[in-house]
mmCIF file with all atom_site columns, C-alpha atoms in Angstrom:
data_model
loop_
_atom_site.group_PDB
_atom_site.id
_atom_site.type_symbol
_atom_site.label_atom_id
_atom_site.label_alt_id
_atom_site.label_comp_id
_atom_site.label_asym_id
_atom_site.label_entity_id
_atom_site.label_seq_id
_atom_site.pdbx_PDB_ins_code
_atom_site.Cartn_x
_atom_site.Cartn_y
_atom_site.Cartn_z
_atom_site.occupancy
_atom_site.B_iso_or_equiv
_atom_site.pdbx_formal_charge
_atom_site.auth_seq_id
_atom_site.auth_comp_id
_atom_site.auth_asym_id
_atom_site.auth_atom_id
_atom_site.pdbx_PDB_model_num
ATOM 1   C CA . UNK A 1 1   ? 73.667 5.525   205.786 1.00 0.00 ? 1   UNK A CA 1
ATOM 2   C CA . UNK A 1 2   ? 70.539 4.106   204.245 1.00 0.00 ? 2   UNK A CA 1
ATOM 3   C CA . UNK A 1 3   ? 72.627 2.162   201.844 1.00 0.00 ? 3   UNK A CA 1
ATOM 4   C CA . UNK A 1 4   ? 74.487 0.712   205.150 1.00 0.00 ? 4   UNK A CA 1
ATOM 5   C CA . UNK A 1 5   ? 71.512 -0.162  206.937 1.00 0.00 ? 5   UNK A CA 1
ATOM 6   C CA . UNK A 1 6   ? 69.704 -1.673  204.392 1.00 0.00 ? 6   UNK A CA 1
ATOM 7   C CA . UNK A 1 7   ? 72.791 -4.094  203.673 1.00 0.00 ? 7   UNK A CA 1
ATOM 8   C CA . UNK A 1 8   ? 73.003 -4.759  207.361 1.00 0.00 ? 8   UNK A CA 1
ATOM 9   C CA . UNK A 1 9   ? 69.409 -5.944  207.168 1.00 0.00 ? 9   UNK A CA 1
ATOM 10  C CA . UNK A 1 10  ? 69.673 -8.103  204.080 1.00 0.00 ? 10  UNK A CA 1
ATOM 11  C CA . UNK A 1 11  ? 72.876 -9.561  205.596 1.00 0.00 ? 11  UNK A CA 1
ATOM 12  C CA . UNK A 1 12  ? 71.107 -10.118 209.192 1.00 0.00 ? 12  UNK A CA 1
ATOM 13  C CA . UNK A 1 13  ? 67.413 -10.987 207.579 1.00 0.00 ? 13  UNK A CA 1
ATOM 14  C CA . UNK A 1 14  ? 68.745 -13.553 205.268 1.00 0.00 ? 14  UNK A CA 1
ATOM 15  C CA . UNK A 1 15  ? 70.931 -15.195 207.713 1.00 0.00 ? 15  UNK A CA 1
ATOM 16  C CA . UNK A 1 16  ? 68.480 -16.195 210.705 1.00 0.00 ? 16  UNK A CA 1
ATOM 17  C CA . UNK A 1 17  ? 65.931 -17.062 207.978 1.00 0.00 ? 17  UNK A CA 1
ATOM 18  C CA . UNK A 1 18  ? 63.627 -13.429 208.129 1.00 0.00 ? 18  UNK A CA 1
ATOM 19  C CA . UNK A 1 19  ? 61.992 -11.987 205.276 1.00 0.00 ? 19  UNK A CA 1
ATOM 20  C CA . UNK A 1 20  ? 62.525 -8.387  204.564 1.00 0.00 ? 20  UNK A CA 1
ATOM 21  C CA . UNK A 1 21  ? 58.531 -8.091  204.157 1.00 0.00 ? 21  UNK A CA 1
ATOM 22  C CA . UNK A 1 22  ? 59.152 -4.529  202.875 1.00 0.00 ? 22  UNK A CA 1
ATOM 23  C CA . UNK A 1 23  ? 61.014 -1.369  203.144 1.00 0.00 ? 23  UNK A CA 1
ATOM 24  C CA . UNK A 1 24  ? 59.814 1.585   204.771 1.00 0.00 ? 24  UNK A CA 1
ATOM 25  C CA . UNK A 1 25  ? 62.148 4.610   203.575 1.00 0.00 ? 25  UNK A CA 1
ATOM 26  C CA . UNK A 1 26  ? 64.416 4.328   206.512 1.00 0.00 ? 26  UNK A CA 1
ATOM 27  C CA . UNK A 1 27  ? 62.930 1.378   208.284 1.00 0.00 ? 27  UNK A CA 1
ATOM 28  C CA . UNK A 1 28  ? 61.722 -1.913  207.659 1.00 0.00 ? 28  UNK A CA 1
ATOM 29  C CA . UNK A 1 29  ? 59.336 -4.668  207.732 1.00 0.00 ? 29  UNK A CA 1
ATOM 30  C CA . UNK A 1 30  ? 60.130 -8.119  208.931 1.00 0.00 ? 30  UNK A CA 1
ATOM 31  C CA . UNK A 1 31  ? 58.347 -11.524 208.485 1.00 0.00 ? 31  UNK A CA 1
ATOM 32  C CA . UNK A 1 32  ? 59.305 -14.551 210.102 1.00 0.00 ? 32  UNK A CA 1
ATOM 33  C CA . UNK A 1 33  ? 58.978 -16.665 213.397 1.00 0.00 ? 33  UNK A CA 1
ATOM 34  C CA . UNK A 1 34  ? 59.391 -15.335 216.867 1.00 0.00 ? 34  UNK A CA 1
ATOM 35  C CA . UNK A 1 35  ? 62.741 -16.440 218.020 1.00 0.00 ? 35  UNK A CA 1
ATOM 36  C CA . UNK A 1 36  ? 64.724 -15.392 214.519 1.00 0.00 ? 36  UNK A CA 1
ATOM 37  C CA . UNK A 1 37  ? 62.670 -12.414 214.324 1.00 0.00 ? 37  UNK A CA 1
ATOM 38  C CA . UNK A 1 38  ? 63.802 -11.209 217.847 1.00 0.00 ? 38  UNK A CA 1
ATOM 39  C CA . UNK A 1 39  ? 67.324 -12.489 216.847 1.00 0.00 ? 39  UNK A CA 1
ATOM 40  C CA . UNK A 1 40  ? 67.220 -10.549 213.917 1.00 0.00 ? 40  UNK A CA 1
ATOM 41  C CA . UNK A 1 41  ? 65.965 -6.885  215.741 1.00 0.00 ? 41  UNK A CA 1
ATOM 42  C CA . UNK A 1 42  ? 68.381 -7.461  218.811 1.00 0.00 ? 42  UNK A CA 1
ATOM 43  C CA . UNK A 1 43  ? 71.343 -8.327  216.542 1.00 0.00 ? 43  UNK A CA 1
ATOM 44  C CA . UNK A 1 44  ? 70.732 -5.157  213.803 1.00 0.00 ? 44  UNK A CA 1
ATOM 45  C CA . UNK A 1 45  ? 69.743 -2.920  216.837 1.00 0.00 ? 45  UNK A CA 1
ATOM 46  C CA . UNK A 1 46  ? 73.671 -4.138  218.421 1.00 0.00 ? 46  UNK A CA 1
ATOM 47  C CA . UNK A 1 47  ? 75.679 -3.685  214.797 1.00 0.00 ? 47  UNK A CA 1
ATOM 48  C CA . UNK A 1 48  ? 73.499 -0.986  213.427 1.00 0.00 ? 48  UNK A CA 1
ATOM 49  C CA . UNK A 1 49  ? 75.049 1.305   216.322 1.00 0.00 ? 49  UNK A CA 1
ATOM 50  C CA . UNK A 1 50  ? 78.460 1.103   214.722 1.00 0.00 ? 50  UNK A CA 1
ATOM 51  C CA . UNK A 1 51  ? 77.628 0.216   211.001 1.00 0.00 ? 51  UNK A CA 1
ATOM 52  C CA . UNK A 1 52  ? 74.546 3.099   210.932 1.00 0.00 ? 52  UNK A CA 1
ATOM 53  C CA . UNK A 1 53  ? 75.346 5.963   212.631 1.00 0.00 ? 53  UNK A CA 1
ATOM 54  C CA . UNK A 1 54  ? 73.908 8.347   213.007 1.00 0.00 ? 54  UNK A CA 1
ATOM 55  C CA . UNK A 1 55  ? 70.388 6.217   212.164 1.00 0.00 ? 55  UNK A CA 1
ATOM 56  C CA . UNK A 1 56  ? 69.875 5.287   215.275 1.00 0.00 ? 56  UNK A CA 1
ATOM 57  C CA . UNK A 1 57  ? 67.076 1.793   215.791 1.00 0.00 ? 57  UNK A CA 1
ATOM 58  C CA . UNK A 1 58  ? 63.635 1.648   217.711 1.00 0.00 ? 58  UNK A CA 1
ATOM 59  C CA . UNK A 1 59  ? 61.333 -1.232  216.860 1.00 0.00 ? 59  UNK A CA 1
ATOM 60  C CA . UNK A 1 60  ? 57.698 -2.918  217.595 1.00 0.00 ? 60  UNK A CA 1
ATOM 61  C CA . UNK A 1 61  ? 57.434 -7.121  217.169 1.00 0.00 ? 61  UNK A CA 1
ATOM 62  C CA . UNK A 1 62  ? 54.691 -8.284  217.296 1.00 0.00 ? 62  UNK A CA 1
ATOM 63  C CA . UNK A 1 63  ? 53.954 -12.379 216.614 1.00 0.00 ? 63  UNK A CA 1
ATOM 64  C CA . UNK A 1 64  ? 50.471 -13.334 215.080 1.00 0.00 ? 64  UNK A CA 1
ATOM 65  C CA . UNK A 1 65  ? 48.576 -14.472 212.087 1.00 0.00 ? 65  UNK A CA 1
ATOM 66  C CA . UNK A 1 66  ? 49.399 -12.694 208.842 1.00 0.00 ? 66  UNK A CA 1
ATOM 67  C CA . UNK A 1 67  ? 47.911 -12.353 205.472 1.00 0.00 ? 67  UNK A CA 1
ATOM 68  C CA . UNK A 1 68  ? 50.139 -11.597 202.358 1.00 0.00 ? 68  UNK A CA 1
ATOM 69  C CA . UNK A 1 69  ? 47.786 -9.247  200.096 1.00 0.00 ? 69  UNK A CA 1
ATOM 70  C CA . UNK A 1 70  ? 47.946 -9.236  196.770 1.00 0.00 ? 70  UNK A CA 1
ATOM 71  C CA . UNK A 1 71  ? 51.409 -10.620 196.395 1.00 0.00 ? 71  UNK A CA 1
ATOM 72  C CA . UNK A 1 72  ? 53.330 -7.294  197.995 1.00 0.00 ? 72  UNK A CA 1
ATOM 73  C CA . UNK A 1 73  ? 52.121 -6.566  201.118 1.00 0.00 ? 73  UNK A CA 1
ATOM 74  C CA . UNK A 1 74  ? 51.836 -8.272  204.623 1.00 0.00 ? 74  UNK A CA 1
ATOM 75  C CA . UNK A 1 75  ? 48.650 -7.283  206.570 1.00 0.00 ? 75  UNK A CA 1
ATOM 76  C CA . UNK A 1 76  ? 46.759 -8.420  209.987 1.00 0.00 ? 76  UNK A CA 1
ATOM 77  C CA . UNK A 1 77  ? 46.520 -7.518  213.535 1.00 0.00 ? 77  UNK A CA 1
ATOM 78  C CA . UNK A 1 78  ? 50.179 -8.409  214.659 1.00 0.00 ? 78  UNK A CA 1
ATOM 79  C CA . UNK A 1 79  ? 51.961 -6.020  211.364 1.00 0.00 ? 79  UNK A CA 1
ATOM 80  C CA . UNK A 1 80  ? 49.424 -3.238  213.400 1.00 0.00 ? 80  UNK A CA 1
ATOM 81  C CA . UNK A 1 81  ? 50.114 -4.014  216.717 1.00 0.00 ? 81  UNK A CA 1
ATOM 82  C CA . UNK A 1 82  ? 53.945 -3.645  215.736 1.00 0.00 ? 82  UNK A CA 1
ATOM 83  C CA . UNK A 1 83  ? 53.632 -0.684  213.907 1.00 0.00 ? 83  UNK A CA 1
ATOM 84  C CA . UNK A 1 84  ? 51.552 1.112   217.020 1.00 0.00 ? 84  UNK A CA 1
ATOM 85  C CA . UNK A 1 85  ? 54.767 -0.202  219.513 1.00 0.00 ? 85  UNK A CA 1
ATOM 86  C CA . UNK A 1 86  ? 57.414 0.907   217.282 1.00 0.00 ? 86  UNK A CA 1
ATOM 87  C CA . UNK A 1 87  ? 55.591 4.334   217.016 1.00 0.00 ? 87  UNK A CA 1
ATOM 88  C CA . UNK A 1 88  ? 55.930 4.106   221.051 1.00 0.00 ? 88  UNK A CA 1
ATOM 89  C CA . UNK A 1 89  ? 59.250 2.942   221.193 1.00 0.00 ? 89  UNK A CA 1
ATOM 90  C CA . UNK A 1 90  ? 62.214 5.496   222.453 1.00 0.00 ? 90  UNK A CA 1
ATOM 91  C CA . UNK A 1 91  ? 65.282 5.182   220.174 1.00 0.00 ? 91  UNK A CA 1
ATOM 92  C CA . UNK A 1 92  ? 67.278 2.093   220.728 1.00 0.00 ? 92  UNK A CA 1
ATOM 93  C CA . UNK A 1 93  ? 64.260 0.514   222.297 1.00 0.00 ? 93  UNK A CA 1
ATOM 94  C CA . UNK A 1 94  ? 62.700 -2.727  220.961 1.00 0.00 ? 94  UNK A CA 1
ATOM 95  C CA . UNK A 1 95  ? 58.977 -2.883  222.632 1.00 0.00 ? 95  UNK A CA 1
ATOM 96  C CA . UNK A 1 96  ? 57.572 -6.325  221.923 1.00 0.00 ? 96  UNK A CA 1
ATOM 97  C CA . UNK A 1 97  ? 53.775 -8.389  222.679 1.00 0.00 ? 97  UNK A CA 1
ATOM 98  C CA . UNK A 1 98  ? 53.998 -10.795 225.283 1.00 0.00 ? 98  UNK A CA 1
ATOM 99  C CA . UNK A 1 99  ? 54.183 -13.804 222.244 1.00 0.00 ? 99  UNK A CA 1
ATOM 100 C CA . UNK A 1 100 ? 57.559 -12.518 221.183 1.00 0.00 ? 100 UNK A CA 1
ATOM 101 C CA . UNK A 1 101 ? 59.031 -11.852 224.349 1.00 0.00 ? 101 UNK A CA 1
ATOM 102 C CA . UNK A 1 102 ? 58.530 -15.307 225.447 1.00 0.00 ? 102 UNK A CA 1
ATOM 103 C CA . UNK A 1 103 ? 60.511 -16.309 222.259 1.00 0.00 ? 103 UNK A CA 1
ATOM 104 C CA . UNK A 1 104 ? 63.294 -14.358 222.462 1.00 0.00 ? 104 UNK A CA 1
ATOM 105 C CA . UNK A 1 105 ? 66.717 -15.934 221.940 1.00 0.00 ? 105 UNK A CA 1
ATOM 106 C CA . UNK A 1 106 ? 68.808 -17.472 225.475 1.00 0.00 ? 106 UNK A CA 1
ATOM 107 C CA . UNK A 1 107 ? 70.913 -14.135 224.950 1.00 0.00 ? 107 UNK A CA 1
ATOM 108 C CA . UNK A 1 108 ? 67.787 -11.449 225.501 1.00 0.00 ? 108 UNK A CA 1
ATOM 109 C CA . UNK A 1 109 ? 65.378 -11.184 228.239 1.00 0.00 ? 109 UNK A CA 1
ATOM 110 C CA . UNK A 1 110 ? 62.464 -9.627  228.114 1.00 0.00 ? 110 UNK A CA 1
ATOM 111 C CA . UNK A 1 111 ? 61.105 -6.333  231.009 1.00 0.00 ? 111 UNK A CA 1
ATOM 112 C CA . UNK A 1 112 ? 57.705 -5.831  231.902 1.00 0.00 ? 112 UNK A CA 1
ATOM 113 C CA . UNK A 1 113 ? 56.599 -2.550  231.102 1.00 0.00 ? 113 UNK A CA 1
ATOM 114 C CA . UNK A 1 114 ? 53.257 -1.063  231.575 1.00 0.00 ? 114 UNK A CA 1
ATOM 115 C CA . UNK A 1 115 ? 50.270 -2.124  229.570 1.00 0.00 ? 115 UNK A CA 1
ATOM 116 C CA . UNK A 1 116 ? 49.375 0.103   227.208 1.00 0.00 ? 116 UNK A CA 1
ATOM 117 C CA . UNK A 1 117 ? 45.934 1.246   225.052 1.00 0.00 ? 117 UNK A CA 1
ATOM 118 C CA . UNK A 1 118 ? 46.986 0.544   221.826 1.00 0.00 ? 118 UNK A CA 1
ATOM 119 C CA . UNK A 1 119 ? 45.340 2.706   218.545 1.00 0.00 ? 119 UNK A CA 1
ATOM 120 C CA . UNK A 1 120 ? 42.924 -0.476  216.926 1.00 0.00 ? 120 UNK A CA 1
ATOM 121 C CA . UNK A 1 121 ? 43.250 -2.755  220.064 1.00 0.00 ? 121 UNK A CA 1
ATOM 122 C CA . UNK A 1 122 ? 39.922 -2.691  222.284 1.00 0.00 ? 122 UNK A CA 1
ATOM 123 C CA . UNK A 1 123 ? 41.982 -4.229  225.234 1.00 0.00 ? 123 UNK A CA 1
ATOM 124 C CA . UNK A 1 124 ? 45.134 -2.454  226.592 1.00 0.00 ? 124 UNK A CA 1
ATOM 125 C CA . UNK A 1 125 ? 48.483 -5.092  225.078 1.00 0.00 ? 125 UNK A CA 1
ATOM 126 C CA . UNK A 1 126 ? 50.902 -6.314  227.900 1.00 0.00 ? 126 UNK A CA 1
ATOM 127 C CA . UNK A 1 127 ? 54.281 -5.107  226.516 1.00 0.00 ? 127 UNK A CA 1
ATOM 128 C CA . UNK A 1 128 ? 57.600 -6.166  227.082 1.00 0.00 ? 128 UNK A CA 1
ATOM 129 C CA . UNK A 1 129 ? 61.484 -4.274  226.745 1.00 0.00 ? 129 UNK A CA 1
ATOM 130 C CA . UNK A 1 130 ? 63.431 -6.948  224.763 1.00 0.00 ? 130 UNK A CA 1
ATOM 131 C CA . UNK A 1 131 ? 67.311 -6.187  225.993 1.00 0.00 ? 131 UNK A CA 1
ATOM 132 C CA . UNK A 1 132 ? 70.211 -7.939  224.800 1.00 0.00 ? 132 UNK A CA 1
ATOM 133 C CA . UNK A 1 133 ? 71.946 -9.730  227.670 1.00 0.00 ? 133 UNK A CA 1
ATOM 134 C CA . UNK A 1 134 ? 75.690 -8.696  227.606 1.00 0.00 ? 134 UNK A CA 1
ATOM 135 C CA . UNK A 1 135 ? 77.439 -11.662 229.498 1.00 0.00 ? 135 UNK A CA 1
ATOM 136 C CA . UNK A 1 136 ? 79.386 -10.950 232.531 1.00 0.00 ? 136 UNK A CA 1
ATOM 137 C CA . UNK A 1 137 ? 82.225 -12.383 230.778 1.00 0.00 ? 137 UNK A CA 1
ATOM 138 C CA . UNK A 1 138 ? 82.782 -13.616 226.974 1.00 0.00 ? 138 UNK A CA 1
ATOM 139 C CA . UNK A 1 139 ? 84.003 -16.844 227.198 1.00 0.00 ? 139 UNK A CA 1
ATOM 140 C CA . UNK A 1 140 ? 83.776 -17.148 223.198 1.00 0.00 ? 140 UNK A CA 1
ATOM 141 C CA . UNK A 1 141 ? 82.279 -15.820 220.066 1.00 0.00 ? 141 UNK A CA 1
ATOM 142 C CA . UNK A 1 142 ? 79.434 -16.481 218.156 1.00 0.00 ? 142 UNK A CA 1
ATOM 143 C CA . UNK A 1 143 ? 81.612 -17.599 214.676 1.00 0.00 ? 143 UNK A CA 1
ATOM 144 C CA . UNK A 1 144 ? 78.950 -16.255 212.102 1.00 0.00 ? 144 UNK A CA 1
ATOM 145 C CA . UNK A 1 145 ? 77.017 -12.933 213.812 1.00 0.00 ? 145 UNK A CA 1
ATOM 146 C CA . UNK A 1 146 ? 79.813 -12.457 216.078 1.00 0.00 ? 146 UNK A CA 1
ATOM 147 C CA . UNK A 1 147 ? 77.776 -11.544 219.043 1.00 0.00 ? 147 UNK A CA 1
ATOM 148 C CA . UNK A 1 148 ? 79.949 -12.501 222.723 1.00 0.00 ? 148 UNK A CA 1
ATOM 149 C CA . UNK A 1 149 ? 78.828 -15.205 224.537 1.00 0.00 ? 149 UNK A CA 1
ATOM 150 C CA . UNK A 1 150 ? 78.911 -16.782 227.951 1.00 0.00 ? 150 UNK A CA 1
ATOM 151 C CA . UNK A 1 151 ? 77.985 -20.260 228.740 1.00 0.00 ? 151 UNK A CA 1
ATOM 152 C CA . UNK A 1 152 ? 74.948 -20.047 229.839 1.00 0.00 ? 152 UNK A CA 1
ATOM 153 C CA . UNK A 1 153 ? 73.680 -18.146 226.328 1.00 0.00 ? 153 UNK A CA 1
ATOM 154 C CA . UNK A 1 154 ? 75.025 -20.766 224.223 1.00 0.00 ? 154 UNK A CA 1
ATOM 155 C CA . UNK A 1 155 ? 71.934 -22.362 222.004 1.00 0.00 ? 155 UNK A CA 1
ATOM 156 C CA . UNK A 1 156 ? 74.271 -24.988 220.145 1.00 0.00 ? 156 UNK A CA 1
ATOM 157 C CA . UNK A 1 157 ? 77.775 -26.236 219.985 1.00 0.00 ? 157 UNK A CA 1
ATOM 158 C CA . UNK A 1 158 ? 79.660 -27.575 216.830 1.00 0.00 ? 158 UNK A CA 1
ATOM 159 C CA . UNK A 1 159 ? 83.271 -29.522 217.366 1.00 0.00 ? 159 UNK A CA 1
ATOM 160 C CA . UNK A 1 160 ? 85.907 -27.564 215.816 1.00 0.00 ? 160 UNK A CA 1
ATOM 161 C CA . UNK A 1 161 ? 89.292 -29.858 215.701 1.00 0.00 ? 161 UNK A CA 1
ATOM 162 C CA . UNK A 1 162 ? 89.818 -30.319 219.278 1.00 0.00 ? 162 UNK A CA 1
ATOM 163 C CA . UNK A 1 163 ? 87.843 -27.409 220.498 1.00 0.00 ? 163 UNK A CA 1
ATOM 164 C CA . UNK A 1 164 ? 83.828 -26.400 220.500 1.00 0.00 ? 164 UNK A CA 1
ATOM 165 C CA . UNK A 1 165 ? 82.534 -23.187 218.960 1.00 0.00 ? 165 UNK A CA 1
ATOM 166 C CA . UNK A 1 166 ? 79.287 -22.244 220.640 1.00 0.00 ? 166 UNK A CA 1
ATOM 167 C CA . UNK A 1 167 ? 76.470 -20.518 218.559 1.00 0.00 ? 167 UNK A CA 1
ATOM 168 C CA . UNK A 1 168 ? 73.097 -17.819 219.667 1.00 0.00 ? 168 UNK A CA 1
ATOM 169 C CA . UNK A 1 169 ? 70.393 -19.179 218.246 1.00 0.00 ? 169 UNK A CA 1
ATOM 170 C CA . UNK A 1 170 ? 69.848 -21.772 215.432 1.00 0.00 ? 170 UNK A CA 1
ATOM 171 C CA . UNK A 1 171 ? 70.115 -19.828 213.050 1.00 0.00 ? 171 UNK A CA 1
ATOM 172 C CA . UNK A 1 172 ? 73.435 -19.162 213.509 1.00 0.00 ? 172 UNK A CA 1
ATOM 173 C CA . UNK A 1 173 ? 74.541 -22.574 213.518 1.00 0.00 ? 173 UNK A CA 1
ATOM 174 C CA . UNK A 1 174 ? 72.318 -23.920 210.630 1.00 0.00 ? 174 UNK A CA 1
ATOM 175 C CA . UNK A 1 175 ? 74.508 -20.986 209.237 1.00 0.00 ? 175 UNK A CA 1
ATOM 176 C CA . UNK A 1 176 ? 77.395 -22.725 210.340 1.00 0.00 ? 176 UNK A CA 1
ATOM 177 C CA . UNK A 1 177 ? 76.392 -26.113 208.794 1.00 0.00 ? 177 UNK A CA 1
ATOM 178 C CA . UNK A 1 178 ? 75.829 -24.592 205.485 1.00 0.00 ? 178 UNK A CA 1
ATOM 179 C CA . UNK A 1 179 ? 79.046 -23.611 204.744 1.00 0.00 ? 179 UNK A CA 1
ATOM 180 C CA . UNK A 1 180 ? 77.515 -19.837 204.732 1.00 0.00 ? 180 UNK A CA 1
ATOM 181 C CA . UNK A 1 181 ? 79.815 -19.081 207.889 1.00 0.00 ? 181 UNK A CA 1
ATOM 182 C CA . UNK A 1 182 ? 82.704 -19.877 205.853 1.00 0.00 ? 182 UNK A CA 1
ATOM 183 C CA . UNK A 1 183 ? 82.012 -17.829 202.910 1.00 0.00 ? 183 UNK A CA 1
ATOM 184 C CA . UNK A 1 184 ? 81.158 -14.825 205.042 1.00 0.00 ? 184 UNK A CA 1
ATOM 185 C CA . UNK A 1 185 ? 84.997 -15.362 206.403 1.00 0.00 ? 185 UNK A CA 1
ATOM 186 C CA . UNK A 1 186 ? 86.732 -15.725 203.253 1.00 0.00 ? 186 UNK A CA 1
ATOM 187 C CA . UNK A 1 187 ? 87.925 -13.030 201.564 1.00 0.00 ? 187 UNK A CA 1
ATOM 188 C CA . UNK A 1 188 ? 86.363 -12.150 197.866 1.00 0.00 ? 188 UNK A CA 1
ATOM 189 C CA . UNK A 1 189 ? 88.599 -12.500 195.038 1.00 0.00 ? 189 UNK A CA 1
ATOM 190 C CA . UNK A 1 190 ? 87.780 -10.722 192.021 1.00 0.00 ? 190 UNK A CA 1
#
């Protein structure tokens, strides 16, 4: 299972341009911007409930300043602050700082939950439920994560021949562009 998920995260991580900042037995550590780091939590919390069971997700983002210490190991207020609201979290929950949910991806929203008094915080943190918004109906596929999409959570369109393939985020299509998509959908030969 551990070998699973952390594959899944490499695979995920790598893709929407997050670093795996460093493993935590059977959790992780993610670096990156706001909008691919949400994209990266909503979309492993989504495939990790088929690919993982039964390790089931919960997870604290937080956005901020960060220091890299010593060459191995990412420190400041925001790797605390999501450390205390993954501690919080319920399984499958993502609880995220106000900065984060206001950059998550077209296909998330984020739900005001109560403020809480946070361990290391003098103020209490506004916190936010980050959800994955299932459309009301697919009307296509995300090509490279493969998450279903309506119109109005498309971030970026590519012509495909005569039709248009509609992408999350761009990370997804820079995937696209780079020819990663296609290697991802061609079989390996050894």
């Amino acid at each position: 299972v551990l070998a699973r998920f952390r594959s899944l995260v490499r695979s995920v991580a790598s893709r929407r341009g997050v670093l795996v900042g460093k493993w935590l037995g059977d959790g992780v550590m993610l670096v990156g911007e706001g909008e691919p780091t949400a994209a990266t939590v909503l979309e492993l919390h989504w495939r990790s409930l088929r690919a993982c069971a039964p390790l089931v997700l919960r997870s604290g983002l937080a956005q901020g300043p960060v220091m890299l210490f010593e060459g191995d190991d990412y420190i400041g207020s925001a790797v605390n602050l999501a450390a205390r609201l993954c501690e919080r979290a319920n399984p499958l929950e993502m609880l995220a700082d106000a900065e984060v949910a206001r950059a998550a991806p077209r296909w998330a929203r984020g739900i005001a939950a109560p403020d809480a008094d946070i361990r290391g915080f003098t103020d209490p943190v506004e916190v936010w439920r980050l959800v994955r918004t299932a459309p009301d109906i697919a009307h296509m596929t995300d090509p490279v994560c493969t998450l279903p999409l309506s119109p109005e959570y498309v971030a970026d369109t590519r012509p495909v021949g005569e039709e248009t393939v509609g992408f999350c985020s761009s990370s997804c299509a820079a995937a696209w562009d780079s020819g990663l998509a296609a290697a991802l959908r061609e079989p390996a030969v050894a």
